[in-house]
């Protein structure tokens, strides 16, 4: 199934498709040790480039995916976020993902971006539940999931740590 994503503007953010021109921003955000404090094995530059290629392929195949999060009135990529397909526990769903530069933490951008993306997903792809997976020590992301009205429904061991998985039930 393919849908067409149109840029989303929130009160403070532009959510636009990631593109090849975002490579340097994506690598910087993904490999920054501060953005990986809850991940036992932070990605290398090469691993991040592989991820970015997969994310761009998802866009080509499905018409949506992870986005660049840009504060309105700027051209700076504050973070990456969005949804893309994921197989989890035998079910196809939408994985909500985000990661922001540390200088943009504490401004509510993750919640604002995620709320807009979840609204889009529920409207455009209602047959696929949105899931948020969070390392259990990541208190800020646990709070984002709760603010969005998601409920914890299972925990798994993933990527060297316990993750809590949330859905709207």
mmCIF file of C-alpha atoms in Angstrom:
data_model
loop_
_atom_site.group_PDB
_atom_site.id
_atom_site.type_symbol
_atom_site.label_atom_id
_atom_site.label_comp_id
_atom_site.label_asym_id
_atom_site.label_seq_id
_atom_site.Cartn_x
_atom_site.Cartn_y
_atom_site.Cartn_z
ATOM 1 C CA UNK A 1 0.000 0.000 0.000
ATOM 2 C CA UNK A 2 1.290 3.422 -0.908
ATOM 3 C CA UNK A 3 0.088 6.776 0.409
ATOM 4 C CA UNK A 4 1.164 10.291 -0.375
ATOM 5 C CA UNK A 5 2.758 12.320 2.379
ATOM 6 C CA UNK A 6 2.383 16.066 2.242
ATOM 7 C CA UNK A 7 4.547 18.271 4.394
ATOM 8 C CA UNK A 8 3.016 18.895 7.788
ATOM 9 C CA UNK A 9 3.304 22.188 9.607
ATOM 10 C CA UNK A 10 2.566 22.298 13.299
ATOM 11 C CA UNK A 11 2.536 25.460 15.405
ATOM 12 C CA UNK A 12 6.344 25.430 15.487
ATOM 13 C CA UNK A 13 7.647 22.755 13.133
ATOM 14 C CA UNK A 14 7.888 21.721 9.496
ATOM 15 C CA UNK A 15 7.885 17.942 8.985
ATOM 16 C CA UNK A 16 9.273 17.202 5.529
ATOM 17 C CA UNK A 17 10.535 14.047 3.829
ATOM 18 C CA UNK A 18 14.124 13.065 4.472
ATOM 19 C CA UNK A 19 16.275 13.247 1.382
ATOM 20 C CA UNK A 20 19.855 12.509 0.334
ATOM 21 C CA UNK A 21 20.744 16.134 1.148
ATOM 22 C CA UNK A 22 20.025 15.410 4.819
ATOM 23 C CA UNK A 23 22.879 12.913 5.072
ATOM 24 C CA UNK A 24 25.213 15.083 7.157
ATOM 25 C CA UNK A 25 22.437 16.049 9.587
ATOM 26 C CA UNK A 26 21.280 12.452 9.956
ATOM 27 C CA UNK A 27 24.816 11.181 10.586
ATOM 28 C CA UNK A 28 25.478 13.935 13.119
ATOM 29 C CA UNK A 29 22.227 13.286 15.005
ATOM 30 C CA UNK A 30 22.394 9.495 14.894
ATOM 31 C CA UNK A 31 26.049 9.157 15.933
ATOM 32 C CA UNK A 32 26.136 11.850 18.634
ATOM 33 C CA UNK A 33 26.944 10.036 21.915
ATOM 34 C CA UNK A 34 24.465 12.277 23.743
ATOM 35 C CA UNK A 35 21.571 11.101 21.569
ATOM 36 C CA UNK A 36 22.592 7.493 22.222
ATOM 37 C CA UNK A 37 22.840 7.536 25.986
ATOM 38 C CA UNK A 38 20.154 4.820 26.252
ATOM 39 C CA UNK A 39 21.571 2.636 23.493
ATOM 40 C CA UNK A 40 24.269 0.125 24.446
ATOM 41 C CA UNK A 41 25.705 0.091 20.922
ATOM 42 C CA UNK A 42 25.530 3.537 19.272
ATOM 43 C CA UNK A 43 25.588 3.391 15.475
ATOM 44 C CA UNK A 44 28.733 4.198 13.521
ATOM 45 C CA UNK A 45 28.750 6.536 10.544
ATOM 46 C CA UNK A 46 28.673 3.542 8.185
ATOM 47 C CA UNK A 47 25.737 1.954 10.040
ATOM 48 C CA UNK A 48 23.900 5.292 9.975
ATOM 49 C CA UNK A 49 24.412 5.619 6.230
ATOM 50 C CA UNK A 50 22.963 2.119 5.770
ATOM 51 C CA UNK A 51 19.949 3.156 7.883
ATOM 52 C CA UNK A 52 19.495 6.367 5.925
ATOM 53 C CA UNK A 53 19.565 4.416 2.653
ATOM 54 C CA UNK A 54 16.873 2.065 4.019
ATOM 55 C CA UNK A 55 14.794 5.039 5.202
ATOM 56 C CA UNK A 56 15.009 6.658 1.759
ATOM 57 C CA UNK A 57 14.053 3.353 0.109
ATOM 58 C CA UNK A 58 11.011 3.165 2.414
ATOM 59 C CA UNK A 59 9.972 6.604 1.115
ATOM 60 C CA UNK A 60 10.303 5.443 -2.503
ATOM 61 C CA UNK A 61 8.357 2.236 -1.880
ATOM 62 C CA UNK A 62 5.565 3.588 0.342
ATOM 63 C CA UNK A 63 5.304 7.356 -0.079
ATOM 64 C CA UNK A 64 5.963 8.123 3.594
ATOM 65 C CA UNK A 65 8.547 7.465 6.268
ATOM 66 C CA UNK A 66 10.873 9.233 8.654
ATOM 67 C CA UNK A 67 10.985 13.003 8.268
ATOM 68 C CA UNK A 68 13.311 15.911 8.878
ATOM 69 C CA UNK A 69 11.992 18.043 11.740
ATOM 70 C CA UNK A 70 12.719 21.709 11.061
ATOM 71 C CA UNK A 71 11.691 24.577 13.369
ATOM 72 C CA UNK A 72 9.600 27.086 11.399
ATOM 73 C CA UNK A 73 11.544 30.125 10.283
ATOM 74 C CA UNK A 74 14.816 28.179 10.112
ATOM 75 C CA UNK A 75 16.454 25.700 7.771
ATOM 76 C CA UNK A 76 18.148 23.733 10.565
ATOM 77 C CA UNK A 77 17.250 20.069 10.993
ATOM 78 C CA UNK A 78 16.483 19.797 14.707
ATOM 79 C CA UNK A 79 15.758 16.101 14.522
ATOM 80 C CA UNK A 80 14.422 13.090 12.702
ATOM 81 C CA UNK A 81 11.033 11.533 13.331
ATOM 82 C CA UNK A 82 8.064 9.840 11.764
ATOM 83 C CA UNK A 83 6.609 6.425 11.110
ATOM 84 C CA UNK A 84 7.464 3.560 8.843
ATOM 85 C CA UNK A 85 6.354 -0.038 8.479
ATOM 86 C CA UNK A 86 7.704 -2.644 10.893
ATOM 87 C CA UNK A 87 6.996 -6.319 11.480
ATOM 88 C CA UNK A 88 6.698 -6.936 15.224
ATOM 89 C CA UNK A 89 5.444 -10.082 16.918
ATOM 90 C CA UNK A 90 4.021 -11.338 13.626
ATOM 91 C CA UNK A 91 2.027 -8.156 13.000
ATOM 92 C CA UNK A 92 2.636 -5.357 10.527
ATOM 93 C CA UNK A 93 2.506 -1.984 12.220
ATOM 94 C CA UNK A 94 3.903 1.527 12.075
ATOM 95 C CA UNK A 95 6.975 2.244 14.155
ATOM 96 C CA UNK A 96 7.086 5.767 15.577
ATOM 97 C CA UNK A 97 10.684 6.939 15.792
ATOM 98 C CA UNK A 98 12.414 10.168 16.698
ATOM 99 C CA UNK A 99 15.780 11.527 17.675
ATOM 100 C CA UNK A 100 16.669 15.192 18.196
ATOM 101 C CA UNK A 101 19.857 17.178 18.525
ATOM 102 C CA UNK A 102 20.518 17.809 22.239
ATOM 103 C CA UNK A 103 20.306 21.590 21.802
ATOM 104 C CA UNK A 104 16.603 21.108 20.929
ATOM 105 C CA UNK A 105 15.725 18.908 23.915
ATOM 106 C CA UNK A 106 13.243 20.204 26.463
ATOM 107 C CA UNK A 107 11.178 22.260 24.014
ATOM 108 C CA UNK A 108 8.375 19.746 23.488
ATOM 109 C CA UNK A 109 9.370 19.137 19.861
ATOM 110 C CA UNK A 110 9.252 15.338 20.199
ATOM 111 C CA UNK A 111 5.676 15.413 21.472
ATOM 112 C CA UNK A 112 4.619 18.011 18.882
ATOM 113 C CA UNK A 113 6.162 16.084 15.987
ATOM 114 C CA UNK A 114 4.906 12.717 17.217
ATOM 115 C CA UNK A 115 1.360 13.976 17.765
ATOM 116 C CA UNK A 116 1.171 15.332 14.209
ATOM 117 C CA UNK A 117 2.628 12.141 12.722
ATOM 118 C CA UNK A 118 0.357 9.851 14.748
ATOM 119 C CA UNK A 119 -2.680 11.910 13.687
ATOM 120 C CA UNK A 120 -1.565 11.534 10.058
ATOM 121 C CA UNK A 121 -1.021 7.765 10.441
ATOM 122 C CA UNK A 122 -4.378 7.201 12.131
ATOM 123 C CA UNK A 123 -6.119 9.123 9.335
ATOM 124 C CA UNK A 124 -4.181 7.728 6.337
ATOM 125 C CA UNK A 125 -3.312 4.195 7.500
ATOM 126 C CA UNK A 126 -5.876 3.324 10.190
ATOM 127 C CA UNK A 127 -5.475 -0.418 9.646
ATOM 128 C CA UNK A 128 -1.907 -0.302 11.027
ATOM 129 C CA UNK A 129 -1.406 0.367 14.729
ATOM 130 C CA UNK A 130 1.311 2.842 15.678
ATOM 131 C CA UNK A 131 3.886 1.495 18.119
ATOM 132 C CA UNK A 132 6.454 3.376 20.165
ATOM 133 C CA UNK A 133 9.382 1.322 21.501
ATOM 134 C CA UNK A 134 11.409 2.884 24.305
ATOM 135 C CA UNK A 135 14.434 1.733 26.319
ATOM 136 C CA UNK A 136 13.050 1.378 29.862
ATOM 137 C CA UNK A 137 15.606 3.844 31.286
ATOM 138 C CA UNK A 138 14.674 6.564 28.765
ATOM 139 C CA UNK A 139 12.400 8.621 31.026
ATOM 140 C CA UNK A 140 11.895 11.512 28.562
ATOM 141 C CA UNK A 141 10.646 9.174 25.812
ATOM 142 C CA UNK A 142 8.487 7.238 28.268
ATOM 143 C CA UNK A 143 6.803 10.555 29.137
ATOM 144 C CA UNK A 144 6.277 11.363 25.444
ATOM 145 C CA UNK A 145 4.499 8.021 24.932
ATOM 146 C CA UNK A 146 2.249 8.718 27.913
ATOM 147 C CA UNK A 147 1.501 12.307 26.755
ATOM 148 C CA UNK A 148 0.397 10.907 23.407
ATOM 149 C CA UNK A 149 -2.072 8.575 25.118
ATOM 150 C CA UNK A 150 -0.174 5.373 24.398
ATOM 151 C CA UNK A 151 -0.282 2.415 26.795
ATOM 152 C CA UNK A 152 2.535 -0.017 27.552
ATOM 153 C CA UNK A 153 1.574 -3.498 26.406
ATOM 154 C CA UNK A 154 4.781 -5.561 26.362
ATOM 155 C CA UNK A 155 8.517 -5.517 27.025
ATOM 156 C CA UNK A 156 11.250 -7.242 25.025
ATOM 157 C CA UNK A 157 14.999 -7.489 25.042
ATOM 158 C CA UNK A 158 16.184 -5.549 22.002
ATOM 159 C CA UNK A 159 19.565 -4.263 20.888
ATOM 160 C CA UNK A 160 21.215 -5.125 24.201
ATOM 161 C CA UNK A 161 18.568 -3.630 26.512
ATOM 162 C CA UNK A 162 14.981 -4.005 27.680
ATOM 163 C CA UNK A 163 12.497 -2.005 25.613
ATOM 164 C CA UNK A 164 8.928 -1.154 26.547
ATOM 165 C CA UNK A 165 6.469 -1.124 23.659
ATOM 166 C CA UNK A 166 3.457 1.196 23.598
ATOM 167 C CA UNK A 167 0.306 1.312 21.492
ATOM 168 C CA UNK A 168 -3.016 3.059 21.725
ATOM 169 C CA UNK A 169 -5.297 0.301 23.013
#
